[in-house]
Amino acid sequence: MDTQDQKDTQEQAQGQQPEQPQDPWIVRAEELKGQMEVLLQAQLEEYELMNTKLEQWKQNPHEGQWLTVADYEPWQAALKNLEAAHRAFDEHISTRVKK
């Protein structure tokens, strides 16, 4: 009995399942999904900042500063990053071969 067989036997005796090799496609899909979640959070935070500035301006349009392109750029950049990550995820998902 080799070392892996001994390990599998010990895990089964302890009520554990032997470790299955992780499907690389699934691992990559999970990585891409995690990236999208992080980027979605960043995009949401930028949107909330921009929206707060807009609401402040609406309360007092004559005294506050106008919103400029610079106010929108962080949100736009975050949105573009999220869209790129989503495309990468979609591309990866489309490579899955159905069994």
Rosetta silent file (secondary structure, phi, psi, omega in degrees, C-alpha in Angstrom):
SEQUENCE: MDTQDQKDTQEQAQGQQPEQPQDPWIVRAEELKGQMEVLLQAQLEEYELMNTKLEQWKQNPHEGQWLTVADYEPWQAALKNLEAAHRAFDEHISTRVKK
SCORE:     score description
SCORE:     0.000 S_00000001
   1 L     0.000  126.647 -179.603    0.000    0.000    0.000 S_00000001
   2 L   -83.636  176.273 -174.159    1.500    3.343   -1.016 S_00000001
   3 H   -61.162  -41.742 -179.700    1.393    6.556    1.002 S_00000001
   4 H   -64.716  -41.638  178.416   -1.679    7.986   -0.784 S_00000001
   5 H   -62.519  -39.220  177.996   -3.647    4.773   -0.231 S_00000001
   6 H   -63.928  -42.629  179.391   -2.733    4.890    3.473 S_00000001
   7 H   -62.715  -45.624  179.306   -3.865    8.504    3.688 S_00000001
   8 H   -61.276  -42.185  179.519   -7.159    7.691    1.939 S_00000001
   9 H   -63.817  -42.465  178.843   -7.729    4.722    4.256 S_00000001
  10 H   -64.185  -42.738  179.748   -7.025    6.878    7.338 S_00000001
  11 H   -64.818  -39.517  178.834   -9.395    9.603    6.129 S_00000001
  12 H   -66.660  -39.241  178.718  -12.127    7.070    5.453 S_00000001
  13 H   -64.076  -31.755  179.813  -11.598    5.539    8.906 S_00000001
  14 L   -88.822    4.770  178.955  -11.986    9.008   10.417 S_00000001
  15 L    81.728   14.352  179.394  -15.162    9.619    8.411 S_00000001
  16 L  -101.507  152.394  175.413  -13.506   12.001    5.978 S_00000001
  17 L   -84.360  142.833  174.879  -13.622   11.770    2.237 S_00000001
  18 L   -62.379  146.483  179.987  -10.284   11.377    0.448 S_00000001
  19 L   -64.940  127.519  176.196   -9.144   14.625   -1.162 S_00000001
  20 L   -94.413  140.664  175.887  -10.257   14.817   -4.751 S_00000001
  21 L   -61.078  135.010 -178.523   -8.076   16.733   -7.153 S_00000001
  22 L   -75.211  133.355  177.502   -9.680   20.125   -7.760 S_00000001
  23 L   -65.988  120.375 -178.465  -10.888   20.714  -11.301 S_00000001
  24 H   -58.430  -32.391  178.345   -8.675   23.539  -12.688 S_00000001
  25 H   -64.293  -43.541  179.310  -11.630   24.961  -14.597 S_00000001
  26 H   -66.352  -41.228  178.636  -13.645   25.272  -11.375 S_00000001
  27 H   -58.797  -46.689 -179.387  -10.676   26.781   -9.544 S_00000001
  28 H   -65.937  -39.917  178.347  -10.304   29.444  -12.253 S_00000001
  29 H   -61.461  -41.534  178.476  -14.052   30.119  -12.312 S_00000001
  30 H   -65.897  -38.641  176.917  -13.986   30.666   -8.535 S_00000001
  31 H   -61.615  -46.873 -179.430  -10.998   33.026   -8.865 S_00000001
  32 H   -65.166  -38.137  177.672  -12.778   35.059  -11.527 S_00000001
  33 H   -63.257  -42.947  177.785  -15.971   35.112   -9.478 S_00000001
  34 H   -62.147  -40.620  177.155  -14.015   36.396   -6.469 S_00000001
  35 H   -62.167  -42.199  179.375  -12.449   39.137   -8.593 S_00000001
  36 H   -63.757  -39.219  179.597  -15.884   40.199   -9.805 S_00000001
  37 H   -63.298  -42.973  178.408  -17.192   40.356   -6.240 S_00000001
  38 H   -63.895  -44.968 -179.276  -14.301   42.601   -5.163 S_00000001
  39 H   -68.525  -33.371  176.409  -14.713   44.843   -8.197 S_00000001
  40 H   -64.343  -42.448  177.805  -18.466   45.017   -7.704 S_00000001
  41 H   -62.581  -43.413  178.830  -17.913   46.223   -4.151 S_00000001
  42 H   -62.989  -41.986  179.877  -15.410   48.840   -5.353 S_00000001
  43 H   -64.502  -41.482  179.327  -17.814   50.015   -8.056 S_00000001
  44 H   -63.456  -41.888  178.625  -20.638   50.277   -5.530 S_00000001
  45 H   -63.232  -42.726  178.438  -18.490   52.339   -3.165 S_00000001
  46 H   -65.399  -39.144  177.910  -17.512   54.723   -5.970 S_00000001
  47 H   -62.819  -44.194 -179.794  -21.140   55.021   -7.033 S_00000001
  48 H   -63.050  -39.487  176.704  -22.204   55.846   -3.475 S_00000001
  49 H   -62.428  -46.709 -179.949  -19.516   58.546   -3.221 S_00000001
  50 H   -63.464  -42.301 -178.787  -20.584   60.079   -6.511 S_00000001
  51 H   -66.212  -36.584  176.475  -24.255   59.877   -5.562 S_00000001
  52 H   -62.094  -44.446  177.419  -23.551   61.555   -2.203 S_00000001
  53 H   -61.171  -41.154 -179.919  -21.858   64.455   -3.990 S_00000001
  54 H   -65.291  -44.183  179.367  -24.820   64.736   -6.344 S_00000001
  55 H   -63.855  -38.924  176.670  -27.337   64.731   -3.498 S_00000001
  56 H   -62.765  -42.106  179.223  -25.342   67.418   -1.664 S_00000001
  57 H   -64.919  -39.966  179.809  -25.332   69.538   -4.787 S_00000001
  58 H   -62.338  -34.547 -179.870  -29.087   69.050   -5.252 S_00000001
  59 H   -66.753  -31.842 -176.211  -29.709   70.333   -1.724 S_00000001
  60 L  -147.109   70.101 -173.360  -27.854   73.552   -2.450 S_00000001
  61 L   -65.341  -24.729 -176.428  -27.149   73.960   -6.177 S_00000001
  62 L   -86.287  -20.780 -177.772  -26.261   77.643   -5.963 S_00000001
  63 L  -104.215  -26.241 -177.584  -23.706   77.372   -3.176 S_00000001
  64 L   -85.281  169.985  176.840  -22.062   74.027   -3.872 S_00000001
  65 L   -81.071  148.222  175.508  -19.610   73.119   -6.565 S_00000001
  66 L   -70.999  149.640  173.366  -20.828   71.625   -9.785 S_00000001
  67 L   -73.409  140.001 -178.892  -20.035   67.992  -10.402 S_00000001
  68 L  -119.254  175.254  176.917  -17.272   67.604  -12.923 S_00000001
  69 H   -57.006  -36.236  179.714  -15.886   64.802  -15.033 S_00000001
  70 H   -60.684  -29.867  177.905  -13.357   64.234  -12.242 S_00000001
  71 H   -71.900  -29.579 -177.932  -16.270   63.366   -9.923 S_00000001
  72 H   -90.267  -23.998 -173.242  -17.498   60.699  -12.342 S_00000001
  73 H   -58.746  -44.243  179.761  -14.142   59.242  -13.399 S_00000001
  74 H   -60.440  -40.212  178.307  -13.518   56.961  -10.363 S_00000001
  75 H   -67.390  -42.724  178.966  -16.960   55.407  -10.752 S_00000001
  76 H   -61.232  -42.239  179.333  -16.531   55.066  -14.518 S_00000001
  77 H   -64.386  -43.599  178.755  -13.126   53.396  -14.046 S_00000001
  78 H   -63.277  -39.327  179.009  -14.535   50.999  -11.438 S_00000001
  79 H   -65.821  -42.153  178.211  -17.426   50.162  -13.745 S_00000001
  80 H   -63.303  -40.465  177.644  -15.074   49.485  -16.675 S_00000001
  81 H   -62.993  -42.193  178.322  -12.934   47.200  -14.481 S_00000001
  82 H   -63.773  -43.969  179.031  -16.033   45.307  -13.388 S_00000001
  83 H   -61.996  -40.135  178.555  -17.229   44.943  -16.978 S_00000001
  84 H   -64.863  -41.619  178.631  -13.813   43.609  -18.051 S_00000001
  85 H   -65.267  -38.175  178.743  -13.827   41.069  -15.216 S_00000001
  86 H   -65.217  -40.430  176.729  -17.345   40.005  -16.170 S_00000001
  87 H   -62.763  -42.423  178.978  -16.263   39.483  -19.784 S_00000001
  88 H   -62.302  -40.072  177.598  -13.297   37.386  -18.599 S_00000001
  89 H   -64.395  -46.163  178.662  -15.653   35.300  -16.458 S_00000001
  90 H   -60.702  -41.442  178.341  -18.075   34.845  -19.366 S_00000001
  91 H   -61.994  -42.543 -179.731  -15.227   33.837  -21.666 S_00000001
  92 H   -65.934  -44.086 -179.413  -14.021   31.279  -19.145 S_00000001
  93 H   -59.580  -37.197 -177.528  -17.522   29.883  -18.587 S_00000001
  94 L   -70.625  -12.515 -179.910  -17.962   29.425  -22.341 S_00000001
  95 L   -85.583   -8.770 -177.495  -14.875   27.172  -22.459 S_00000001
  96 L   -66.613  127.135  178.385  -16.463   24.488  -20.289 S_00000001
  97 L   -89.187  123.923  179.035  -16.924   21.284  -22.230 S_00000001
  98 L   -74.366  137.027  179.715  -20.236   19.597  -21.422 S_00000001
  99 L   -94.159    0.000    0.000  -19.889   15.951  -20.544 S_00000001
